[in-house]
Tab-separated table of C-alpha atoms in Angstrom:
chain	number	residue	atom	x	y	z
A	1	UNK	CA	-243.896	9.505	-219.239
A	2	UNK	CA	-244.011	13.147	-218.195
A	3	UNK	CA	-246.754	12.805	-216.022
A	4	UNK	CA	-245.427	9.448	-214.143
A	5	UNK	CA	-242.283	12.435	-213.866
A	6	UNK	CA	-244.218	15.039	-212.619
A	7	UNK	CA	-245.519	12.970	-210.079
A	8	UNK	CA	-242.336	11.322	-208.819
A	9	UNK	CA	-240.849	14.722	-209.105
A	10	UNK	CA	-243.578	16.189	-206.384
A	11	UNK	CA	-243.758	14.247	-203.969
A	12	UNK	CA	-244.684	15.000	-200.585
A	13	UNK	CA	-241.835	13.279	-198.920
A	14	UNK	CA	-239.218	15.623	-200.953
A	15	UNK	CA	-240.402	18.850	-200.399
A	16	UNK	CA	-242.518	18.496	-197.087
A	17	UNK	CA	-241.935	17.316	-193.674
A	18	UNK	CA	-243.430	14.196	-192.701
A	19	UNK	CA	-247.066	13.524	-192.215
A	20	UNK	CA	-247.465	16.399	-193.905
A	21	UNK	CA	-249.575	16.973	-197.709
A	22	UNK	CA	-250.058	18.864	-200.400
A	23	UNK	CA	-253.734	19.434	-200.011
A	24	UNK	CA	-252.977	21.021	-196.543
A	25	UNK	CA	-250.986	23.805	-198.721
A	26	UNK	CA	-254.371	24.276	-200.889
A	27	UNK	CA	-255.889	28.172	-200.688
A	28	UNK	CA	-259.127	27.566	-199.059
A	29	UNK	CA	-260.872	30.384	-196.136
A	30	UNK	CA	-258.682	32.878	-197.483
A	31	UNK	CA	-255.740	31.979	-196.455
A	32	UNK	CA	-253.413	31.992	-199.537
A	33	UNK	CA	-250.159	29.401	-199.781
A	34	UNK	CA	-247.148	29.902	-202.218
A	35	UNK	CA	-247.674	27.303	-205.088
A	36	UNK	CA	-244.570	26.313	-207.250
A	37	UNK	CA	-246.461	27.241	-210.409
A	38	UNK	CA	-246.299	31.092	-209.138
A	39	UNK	CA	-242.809	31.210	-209.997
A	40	UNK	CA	-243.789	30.685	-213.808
A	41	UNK	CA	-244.047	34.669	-214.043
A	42	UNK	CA	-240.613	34.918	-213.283
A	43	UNK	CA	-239.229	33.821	-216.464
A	44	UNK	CA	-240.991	37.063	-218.408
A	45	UNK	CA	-239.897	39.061	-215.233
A	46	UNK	CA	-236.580	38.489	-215.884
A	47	UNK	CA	-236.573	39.769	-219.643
A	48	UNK	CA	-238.309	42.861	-218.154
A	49	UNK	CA	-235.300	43.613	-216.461
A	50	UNK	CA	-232.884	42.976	-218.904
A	51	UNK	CA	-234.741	45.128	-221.383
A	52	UNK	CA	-235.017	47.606	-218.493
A	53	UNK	CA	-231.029	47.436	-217.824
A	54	UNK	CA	-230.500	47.544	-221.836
A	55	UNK	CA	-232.265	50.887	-221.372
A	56	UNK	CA	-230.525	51.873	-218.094
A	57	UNK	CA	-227.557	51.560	-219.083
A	58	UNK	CA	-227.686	53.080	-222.634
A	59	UNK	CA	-230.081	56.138	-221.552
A	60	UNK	CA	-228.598	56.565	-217.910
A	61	UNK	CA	-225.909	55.103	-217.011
A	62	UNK	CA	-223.295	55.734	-220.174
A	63	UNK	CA	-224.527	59.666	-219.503
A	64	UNK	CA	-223.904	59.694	-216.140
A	65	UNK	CA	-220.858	57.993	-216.419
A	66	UNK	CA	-219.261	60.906	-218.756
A	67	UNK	CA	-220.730	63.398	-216.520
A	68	UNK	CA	-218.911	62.218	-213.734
A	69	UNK	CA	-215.714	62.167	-215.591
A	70	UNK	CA	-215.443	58.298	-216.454
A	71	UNK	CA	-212.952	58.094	-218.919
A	72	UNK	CA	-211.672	55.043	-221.635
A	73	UNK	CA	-208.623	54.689	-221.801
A	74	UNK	CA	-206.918	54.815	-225.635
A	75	UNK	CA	-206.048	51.643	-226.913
A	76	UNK	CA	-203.073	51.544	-229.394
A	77	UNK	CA	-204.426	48.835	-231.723
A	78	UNK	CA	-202.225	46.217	-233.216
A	79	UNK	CA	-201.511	45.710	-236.746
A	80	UNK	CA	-203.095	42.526	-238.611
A	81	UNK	CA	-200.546	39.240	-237.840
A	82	UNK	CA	-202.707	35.803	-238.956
A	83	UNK	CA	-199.548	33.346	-237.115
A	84	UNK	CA	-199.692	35.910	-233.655
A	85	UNK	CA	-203.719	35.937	-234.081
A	86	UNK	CA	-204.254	32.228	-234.312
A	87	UNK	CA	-202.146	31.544	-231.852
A	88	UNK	CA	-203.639	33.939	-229.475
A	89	UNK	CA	-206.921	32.536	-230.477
A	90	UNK	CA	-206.344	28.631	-230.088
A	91	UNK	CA	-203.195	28.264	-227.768
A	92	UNK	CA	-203.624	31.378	-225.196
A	93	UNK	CA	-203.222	34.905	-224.281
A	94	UNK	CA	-200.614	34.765	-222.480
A	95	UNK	CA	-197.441	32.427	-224.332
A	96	UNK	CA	-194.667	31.579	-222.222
A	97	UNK	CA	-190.888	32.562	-223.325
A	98	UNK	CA	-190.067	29.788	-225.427
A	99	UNK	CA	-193.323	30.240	-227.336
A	100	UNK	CA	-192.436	34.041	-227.919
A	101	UNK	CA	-189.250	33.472	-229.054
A	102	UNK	CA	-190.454	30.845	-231.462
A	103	UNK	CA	-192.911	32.862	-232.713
A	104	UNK	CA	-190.779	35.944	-232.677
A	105	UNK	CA	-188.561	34.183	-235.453
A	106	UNK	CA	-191.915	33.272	-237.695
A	107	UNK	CA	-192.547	36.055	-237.448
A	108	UNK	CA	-189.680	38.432	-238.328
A	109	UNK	CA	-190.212	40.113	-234.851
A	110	UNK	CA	-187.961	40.713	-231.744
A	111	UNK	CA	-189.293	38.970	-228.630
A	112	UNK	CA	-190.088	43.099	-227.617
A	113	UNK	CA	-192.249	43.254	-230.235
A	114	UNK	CA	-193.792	40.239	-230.052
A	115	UNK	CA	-194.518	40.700	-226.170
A	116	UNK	CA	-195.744	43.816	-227.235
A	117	UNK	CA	-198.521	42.864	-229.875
A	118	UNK	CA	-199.661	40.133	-227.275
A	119	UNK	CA	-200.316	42.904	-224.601
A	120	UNK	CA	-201.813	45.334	-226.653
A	121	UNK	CA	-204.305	42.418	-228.179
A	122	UNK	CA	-205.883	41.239	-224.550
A	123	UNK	CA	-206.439	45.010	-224.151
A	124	UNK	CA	-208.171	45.256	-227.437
A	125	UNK	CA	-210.499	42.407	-225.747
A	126	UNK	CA	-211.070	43.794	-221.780
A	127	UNK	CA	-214.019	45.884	-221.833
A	128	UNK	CA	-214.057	49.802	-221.415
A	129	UNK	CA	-214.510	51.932	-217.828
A	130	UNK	CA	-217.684	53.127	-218.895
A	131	UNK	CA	-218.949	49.529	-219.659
A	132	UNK	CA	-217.778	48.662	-216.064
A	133	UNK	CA	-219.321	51.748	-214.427
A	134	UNK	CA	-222.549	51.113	-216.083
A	135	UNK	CA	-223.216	47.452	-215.003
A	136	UNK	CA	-222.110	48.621	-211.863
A	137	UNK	CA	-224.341	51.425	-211.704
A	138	UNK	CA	-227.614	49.139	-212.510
A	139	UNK	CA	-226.630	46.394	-209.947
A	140	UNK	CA	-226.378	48.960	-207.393
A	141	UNK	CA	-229.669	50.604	-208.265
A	142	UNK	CA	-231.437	47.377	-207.747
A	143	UNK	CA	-229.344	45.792	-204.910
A	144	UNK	CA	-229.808	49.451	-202.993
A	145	UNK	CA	-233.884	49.071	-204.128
A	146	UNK	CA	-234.515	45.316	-202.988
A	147	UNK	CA	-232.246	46.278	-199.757
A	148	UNK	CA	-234.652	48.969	-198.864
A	149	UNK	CA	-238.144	47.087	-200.312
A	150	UNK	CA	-237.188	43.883	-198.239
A	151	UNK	CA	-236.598	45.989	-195.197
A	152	UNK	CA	-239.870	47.661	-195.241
A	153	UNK	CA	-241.412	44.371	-196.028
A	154	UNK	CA	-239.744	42.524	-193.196
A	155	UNK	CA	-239.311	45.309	-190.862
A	156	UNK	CA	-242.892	44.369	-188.928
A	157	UNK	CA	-242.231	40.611	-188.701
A	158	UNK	CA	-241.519	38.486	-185.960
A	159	UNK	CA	-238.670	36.465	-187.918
A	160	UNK	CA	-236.676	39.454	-188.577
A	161	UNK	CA	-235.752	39.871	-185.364
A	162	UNK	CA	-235.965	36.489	-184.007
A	163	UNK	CA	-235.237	33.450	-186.977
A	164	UNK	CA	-236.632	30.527	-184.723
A	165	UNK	CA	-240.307	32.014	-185.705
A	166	UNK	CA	-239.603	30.760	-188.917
A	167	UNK	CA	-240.429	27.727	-188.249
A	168	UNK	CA	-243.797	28.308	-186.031
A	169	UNK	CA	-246.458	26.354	-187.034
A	170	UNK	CA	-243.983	25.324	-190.447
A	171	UNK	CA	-245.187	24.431	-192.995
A	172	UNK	CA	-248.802	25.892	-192.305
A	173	UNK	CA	-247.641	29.573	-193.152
A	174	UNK	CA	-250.017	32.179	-194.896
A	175	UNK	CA	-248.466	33.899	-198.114
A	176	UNK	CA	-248.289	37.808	-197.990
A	177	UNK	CA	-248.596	39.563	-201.432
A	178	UNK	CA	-245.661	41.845	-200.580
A	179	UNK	CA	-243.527	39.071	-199.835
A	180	UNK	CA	-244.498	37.310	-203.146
A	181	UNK	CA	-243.310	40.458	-205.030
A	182	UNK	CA	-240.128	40.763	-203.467
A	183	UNK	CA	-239.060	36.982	-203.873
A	184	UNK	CA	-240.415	37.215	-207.439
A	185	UNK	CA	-238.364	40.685	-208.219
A	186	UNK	CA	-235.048	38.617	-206.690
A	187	UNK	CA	-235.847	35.591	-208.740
A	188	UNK	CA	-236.178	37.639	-212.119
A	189	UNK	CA	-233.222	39.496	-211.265
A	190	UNK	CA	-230.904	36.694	-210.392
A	191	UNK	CA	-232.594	34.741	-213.912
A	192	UNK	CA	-231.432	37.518	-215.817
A	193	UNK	CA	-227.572	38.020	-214.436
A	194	UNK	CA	-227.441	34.499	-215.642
A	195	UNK	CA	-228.985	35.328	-218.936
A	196	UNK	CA	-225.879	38.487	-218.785
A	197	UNK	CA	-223.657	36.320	-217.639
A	198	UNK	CA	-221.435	35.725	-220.640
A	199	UNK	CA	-221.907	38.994	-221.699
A	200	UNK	CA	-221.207	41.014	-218.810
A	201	UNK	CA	-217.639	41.590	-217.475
A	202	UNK	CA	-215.396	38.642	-216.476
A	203	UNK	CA	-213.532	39.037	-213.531
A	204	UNK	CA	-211.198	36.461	-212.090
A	205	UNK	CA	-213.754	34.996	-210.236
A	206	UNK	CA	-215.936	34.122	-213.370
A	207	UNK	CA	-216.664	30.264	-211.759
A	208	UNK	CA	-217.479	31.227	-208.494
A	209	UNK	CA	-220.348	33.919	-209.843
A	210	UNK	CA	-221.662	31.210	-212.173
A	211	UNK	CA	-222.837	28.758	-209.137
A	212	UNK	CA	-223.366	31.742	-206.744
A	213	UNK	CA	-226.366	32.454	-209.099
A	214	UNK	CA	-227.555	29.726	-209.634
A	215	UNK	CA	-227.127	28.302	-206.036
A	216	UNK	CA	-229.244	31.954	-205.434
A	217	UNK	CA	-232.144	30.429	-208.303
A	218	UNK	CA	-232.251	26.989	-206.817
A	219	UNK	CA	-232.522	28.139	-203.321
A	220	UNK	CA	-235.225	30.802	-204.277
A	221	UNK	CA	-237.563	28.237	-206.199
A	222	UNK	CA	-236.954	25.604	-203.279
A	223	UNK	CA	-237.537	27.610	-200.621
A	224	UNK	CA	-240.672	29.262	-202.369
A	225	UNK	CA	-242.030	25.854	-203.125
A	226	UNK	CA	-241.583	24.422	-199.995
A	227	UNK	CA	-243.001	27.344	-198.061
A	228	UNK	CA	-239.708	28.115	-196.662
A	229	UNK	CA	-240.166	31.991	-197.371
A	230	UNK	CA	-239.431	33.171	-193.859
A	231	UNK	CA	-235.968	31.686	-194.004
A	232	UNK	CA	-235.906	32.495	-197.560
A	233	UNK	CA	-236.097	36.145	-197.312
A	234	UNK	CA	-233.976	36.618	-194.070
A	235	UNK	CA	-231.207	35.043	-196.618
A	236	UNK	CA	-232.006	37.540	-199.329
A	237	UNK	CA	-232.053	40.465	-197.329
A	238	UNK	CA	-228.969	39.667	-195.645
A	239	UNK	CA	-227.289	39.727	-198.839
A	240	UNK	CA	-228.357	42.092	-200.079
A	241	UNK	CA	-227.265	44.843	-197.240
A	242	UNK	CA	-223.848	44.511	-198.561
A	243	UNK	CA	-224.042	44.080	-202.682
A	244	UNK	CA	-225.196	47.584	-202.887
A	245	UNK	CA	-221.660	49.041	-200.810
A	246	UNK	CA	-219.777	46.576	-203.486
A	247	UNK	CA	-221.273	48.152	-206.231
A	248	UNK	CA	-221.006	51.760	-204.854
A	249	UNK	CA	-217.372	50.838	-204.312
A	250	UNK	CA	-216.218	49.945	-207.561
A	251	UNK	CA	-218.455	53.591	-209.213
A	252	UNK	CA	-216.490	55.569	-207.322
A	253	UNK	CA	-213.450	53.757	-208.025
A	254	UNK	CA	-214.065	54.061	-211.886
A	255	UNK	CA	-214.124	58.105	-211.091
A	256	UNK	CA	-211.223	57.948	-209.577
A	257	UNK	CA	-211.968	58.927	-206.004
A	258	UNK	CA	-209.706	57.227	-204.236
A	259	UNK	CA	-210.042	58.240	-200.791
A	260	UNK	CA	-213.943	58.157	-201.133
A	261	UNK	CA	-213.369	54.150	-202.618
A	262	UNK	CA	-210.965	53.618	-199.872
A	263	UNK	CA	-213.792	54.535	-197.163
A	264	UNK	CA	-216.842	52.564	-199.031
A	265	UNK	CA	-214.373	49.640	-199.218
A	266	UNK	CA	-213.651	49.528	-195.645
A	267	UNK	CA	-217.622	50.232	-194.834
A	268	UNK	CA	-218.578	47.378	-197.379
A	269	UNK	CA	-215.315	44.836	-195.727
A	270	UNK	CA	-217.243	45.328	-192.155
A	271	UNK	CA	-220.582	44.849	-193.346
A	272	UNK	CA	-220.019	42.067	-195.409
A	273	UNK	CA	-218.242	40.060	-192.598
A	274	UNK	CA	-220.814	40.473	-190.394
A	275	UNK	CA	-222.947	39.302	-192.275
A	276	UNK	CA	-221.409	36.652	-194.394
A	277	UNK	CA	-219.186	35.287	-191.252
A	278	UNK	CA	-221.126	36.112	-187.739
A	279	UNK	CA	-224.685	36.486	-188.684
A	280	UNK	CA	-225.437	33.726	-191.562
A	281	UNK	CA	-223.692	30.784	-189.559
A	282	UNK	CA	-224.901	31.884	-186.092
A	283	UNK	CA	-228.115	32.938	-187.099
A	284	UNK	CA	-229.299	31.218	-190.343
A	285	UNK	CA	-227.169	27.893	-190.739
A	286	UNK	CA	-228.423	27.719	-186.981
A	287	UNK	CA	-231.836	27.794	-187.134
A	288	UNK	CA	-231.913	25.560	-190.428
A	289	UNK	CA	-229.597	22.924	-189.000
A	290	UNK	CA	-231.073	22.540	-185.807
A	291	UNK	CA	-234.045	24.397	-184.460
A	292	UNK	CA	-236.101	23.745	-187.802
A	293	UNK	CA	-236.413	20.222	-187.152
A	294	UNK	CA	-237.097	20.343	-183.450
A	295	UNK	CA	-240.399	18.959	-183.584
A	296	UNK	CA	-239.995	17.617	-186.397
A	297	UNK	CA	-237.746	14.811	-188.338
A	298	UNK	CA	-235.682	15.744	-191.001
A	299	UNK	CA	-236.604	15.229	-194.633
A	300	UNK	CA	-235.203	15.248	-197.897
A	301	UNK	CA	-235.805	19.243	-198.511
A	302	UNK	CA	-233.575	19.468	-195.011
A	303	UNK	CA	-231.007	17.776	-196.562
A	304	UNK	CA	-231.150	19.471	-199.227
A	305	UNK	CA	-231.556	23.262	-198.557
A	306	UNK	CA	-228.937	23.305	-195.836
A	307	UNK	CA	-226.439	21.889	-198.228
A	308	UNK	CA	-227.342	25.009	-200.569
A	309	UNK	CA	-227.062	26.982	-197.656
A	310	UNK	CA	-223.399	25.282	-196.787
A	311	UNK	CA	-222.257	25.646	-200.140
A	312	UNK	CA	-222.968	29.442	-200.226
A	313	UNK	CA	-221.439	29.834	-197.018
A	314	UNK	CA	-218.179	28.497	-198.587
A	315	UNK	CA	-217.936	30.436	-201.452
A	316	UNK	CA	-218.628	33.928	-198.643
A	317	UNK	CA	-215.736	32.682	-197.307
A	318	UNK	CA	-213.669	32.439	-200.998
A	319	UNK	CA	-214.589	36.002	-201.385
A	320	UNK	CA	-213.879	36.992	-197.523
A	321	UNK	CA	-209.969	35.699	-198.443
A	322	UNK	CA	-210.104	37.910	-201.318
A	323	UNK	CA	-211.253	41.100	-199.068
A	324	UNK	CA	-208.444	39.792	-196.515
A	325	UNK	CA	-205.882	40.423	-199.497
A	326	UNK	CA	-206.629	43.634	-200.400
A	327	UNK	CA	-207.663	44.897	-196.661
A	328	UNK	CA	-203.882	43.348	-196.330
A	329	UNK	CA	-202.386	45.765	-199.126
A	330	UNK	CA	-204.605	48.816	-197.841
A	331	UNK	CA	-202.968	48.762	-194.225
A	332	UNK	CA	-199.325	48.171	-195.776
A	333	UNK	CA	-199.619	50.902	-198.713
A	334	UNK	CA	-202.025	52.805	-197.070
A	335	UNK	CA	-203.692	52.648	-200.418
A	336	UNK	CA	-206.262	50.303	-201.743
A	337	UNK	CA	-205.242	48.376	-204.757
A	338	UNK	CA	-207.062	47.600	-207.729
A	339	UNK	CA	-209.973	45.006	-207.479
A	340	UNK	CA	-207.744	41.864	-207.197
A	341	UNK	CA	-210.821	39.907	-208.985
A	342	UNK	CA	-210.396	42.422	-212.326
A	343	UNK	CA	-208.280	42.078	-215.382
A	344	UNK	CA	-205.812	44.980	-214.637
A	345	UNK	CA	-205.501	47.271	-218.169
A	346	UNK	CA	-201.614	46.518	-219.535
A	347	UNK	CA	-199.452	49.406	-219.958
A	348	UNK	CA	-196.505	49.626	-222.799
A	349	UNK	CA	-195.005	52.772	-221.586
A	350	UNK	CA	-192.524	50.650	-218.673
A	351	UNK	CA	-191.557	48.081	-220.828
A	352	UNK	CA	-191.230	50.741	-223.762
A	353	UNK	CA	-188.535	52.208	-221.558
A	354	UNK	CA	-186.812	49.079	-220.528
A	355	UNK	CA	-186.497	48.506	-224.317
A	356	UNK	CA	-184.479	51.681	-224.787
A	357	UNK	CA	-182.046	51.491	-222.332
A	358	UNK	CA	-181.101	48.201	-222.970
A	359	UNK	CA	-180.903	45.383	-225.867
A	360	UNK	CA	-183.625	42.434	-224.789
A	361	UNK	CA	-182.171	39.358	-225.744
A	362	UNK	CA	-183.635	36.134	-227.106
A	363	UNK	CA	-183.683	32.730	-225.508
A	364	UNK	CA	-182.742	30.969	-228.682
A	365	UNK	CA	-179.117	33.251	-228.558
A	366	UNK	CA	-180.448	35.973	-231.040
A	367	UNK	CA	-179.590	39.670	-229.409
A	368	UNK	CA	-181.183	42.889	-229.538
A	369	UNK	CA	-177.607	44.142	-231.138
A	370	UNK	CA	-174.380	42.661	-232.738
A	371	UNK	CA	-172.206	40.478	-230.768
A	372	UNK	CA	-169.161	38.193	-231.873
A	373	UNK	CA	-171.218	34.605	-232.799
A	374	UNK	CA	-170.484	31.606	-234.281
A	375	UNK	CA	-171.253	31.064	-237.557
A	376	UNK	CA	-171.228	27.235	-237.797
A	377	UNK	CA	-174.600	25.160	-237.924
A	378	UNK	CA	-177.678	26.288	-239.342
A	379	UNK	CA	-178.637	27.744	-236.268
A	380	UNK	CA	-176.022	30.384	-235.507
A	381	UNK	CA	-177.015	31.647	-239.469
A	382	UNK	CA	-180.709	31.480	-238.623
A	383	UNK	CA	-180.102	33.439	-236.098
A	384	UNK	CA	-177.477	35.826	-237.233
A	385	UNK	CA	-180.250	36.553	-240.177
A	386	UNK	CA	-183.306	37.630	-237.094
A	387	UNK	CA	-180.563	39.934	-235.616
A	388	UNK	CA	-179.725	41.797	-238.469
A	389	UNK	CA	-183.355	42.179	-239.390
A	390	UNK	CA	-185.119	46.070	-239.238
A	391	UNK	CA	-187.862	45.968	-236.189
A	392	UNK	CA	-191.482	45.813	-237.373
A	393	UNK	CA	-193.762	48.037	-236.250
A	394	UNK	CA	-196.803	46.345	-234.293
């Protein structure tokens, strides 16, 4: 059954143009041809790299990250509630009013001090500056790394500068060893950010990372397996000119240097739409939607690959409406805000404030101080008895 599989699964007519054979891919004279079994030693690659980033970060980048002042900010931990934990742990982080108050009054607790407990708890669970600097720091080692090893890999070939060449004499294309090691370095890598994934950082745009990578994975073993490495690597490099600024951006913003973040930001902002929005439609999508099949029908791996492509030119343009935002914010504050995509660190020291100047009241009718109230109905006692109760520490 696996074999009748395997030999539906490779087809000619799926990964080939038409009239066109495996055997014609076959090393013989020579001349070497990427084989979809190459990409085997990618999957050991990419737990090389996450045992080298294990070290990185522990040896290097948690270091360097002191040295240049990176500091954690102190927590104030909460105090043990079981009815405010499980409900934080099976109904949400965030409660809305009614479900404060209600647990307010289980509780013994003011809605203040309830808010309060709730804040302090999803800070107990965002990770540290230092964690943040240090993933940064090892993404932007490699991005910078494959950025300048893909340049001087492509720099001497005709398809750099002119993409139609990619498809000259397609799909009878010679394999160059340097090329192999770059695609296989960017497959391992990519493998082992979705390996991270769940461990690393969660930012607001958690989904859209998920099938960026592994759009990235699926395009990388396609376009490897169906010789479609000239096209391939004009994608990779392409991204990767900008990743690096990203990364840059957000180290410097973890020390704190704002007018130094503020300048990378704006740097990384041009770069990244001339990339994302002028050069990958006009010069990629192009040349895979229409000169690649000039003489030539389309085929399934057409149909296929461009719809990768498509869908990673949709999600360039979810994050370019992101950039918009805060480029938005930067000319109207002359500031940059926070990354829009993080979890923002919650403060108590405003709402500590409001607190004292004024009595927060309850929805249910129970104040923050006496008041005349009725004392008819179950209700108006229940409530008279959470008033008059002494505030619990948290």
């Amino acid at each position: 059954m696996l074999s009748s599989f395997n030999e539906w699964f490779w087809q000619d007519r799926f990964w080939l143009p038409p009239n066109v054979t495996w055997t014609e891919l076959e090393d013989r004279d020579g001349r070497v041809y990427p084989h979809p079994q190459d990409l085997l030693a990618a999957l050991p690659l990419a737990l090389v790299l996450l045992a080298m980033r294990l070290a990185f970060e522990r040896f290097i980048g948690l270091p360097l990250s002191r040295w240049l002042g990176v500091r954690d900010q102190t927590r104030r931990q909460v105090k043990p509630n079981a009815t405010l934990e499980k409900h934080f742990l099976t109904e949400g982080h965030r409660p809305k009013e009614p479900q404060l108050s209600l647990l307010a009054a289980q509780c013994g607790l003011t809605l203040w001090q309830t808010q309060r407990w709730f804040r302090r708890r999803r800070n107990q669970d965002r990770p540290q500056l230092t964690k943040k600097f240090c993933e940064a720091s090892w993404r932007f080692l490699f991005y910078l790394s494959s950025f300048v090893g893909g340049l001087s890999v492509l720099y001497h070939e005709s398809w750099l500068w002119a993409p139609v060449m990619c498809w000259d004499r397609y799909p009878n294309q010679t394999l160059k060893p340097s090329l192999y090691w770059w695609y296989l370095l960017e497959l391992g890598f990519y493998l082992s950010l979705l390996i991270r994934l769940p461990f690393d950082v969660k930012r607001k745009d958690f989904k859209e990372q998920v099938i960026h990578h592994l759009v990235a994975v699926i395009l990388m073993t396609f376009s490897y397996s169906a010789n479609l490495l000239r096209i391939g690597s004009l994608v990779l490099l392409l991204h990767d000119s900008s990743d690096y600024l990203l990364e840059a951006c957000k180290m410097v913003n973890y020390m704190q240097y704002q007018q130094v973040c503020d300048a990378l930001f704006l740097i990384f902002s041009f770069v990244f739409f001339y990339t994302r929005l002028v050069l990958f439609p006009t010069q990629i999508l192009y040349t895979t939607y229409y000169e690649s099949i000039t003489n030539r029908g389309p085929f399934f791996g057409y149909y296929f690959f461009n719809g990768l492509l498509m869908l990673l030119q949709l999600l360039h343009v979810f994050w370019s409406c992101l950039i918009l935002r805060m480029l938005y914010s930067f000319m109207k504050k002359g500031q940059m805000e926070k990354d829009i995509r993080s979890d923002v660190e919650e403060s108590d020291s405003s709402e500590e404030e409001a607190a004292a100047q004024e009595p927060l009241q309850l929805k249910n009718g129970a104040a923050g101080g006496p008041r005349p109230a009725s004392t008819d109905g179950p209700r108006s006692r229940g409530a008279g008895r959470l008033t008059n109760r002494h505030p619990t520490a948290t």
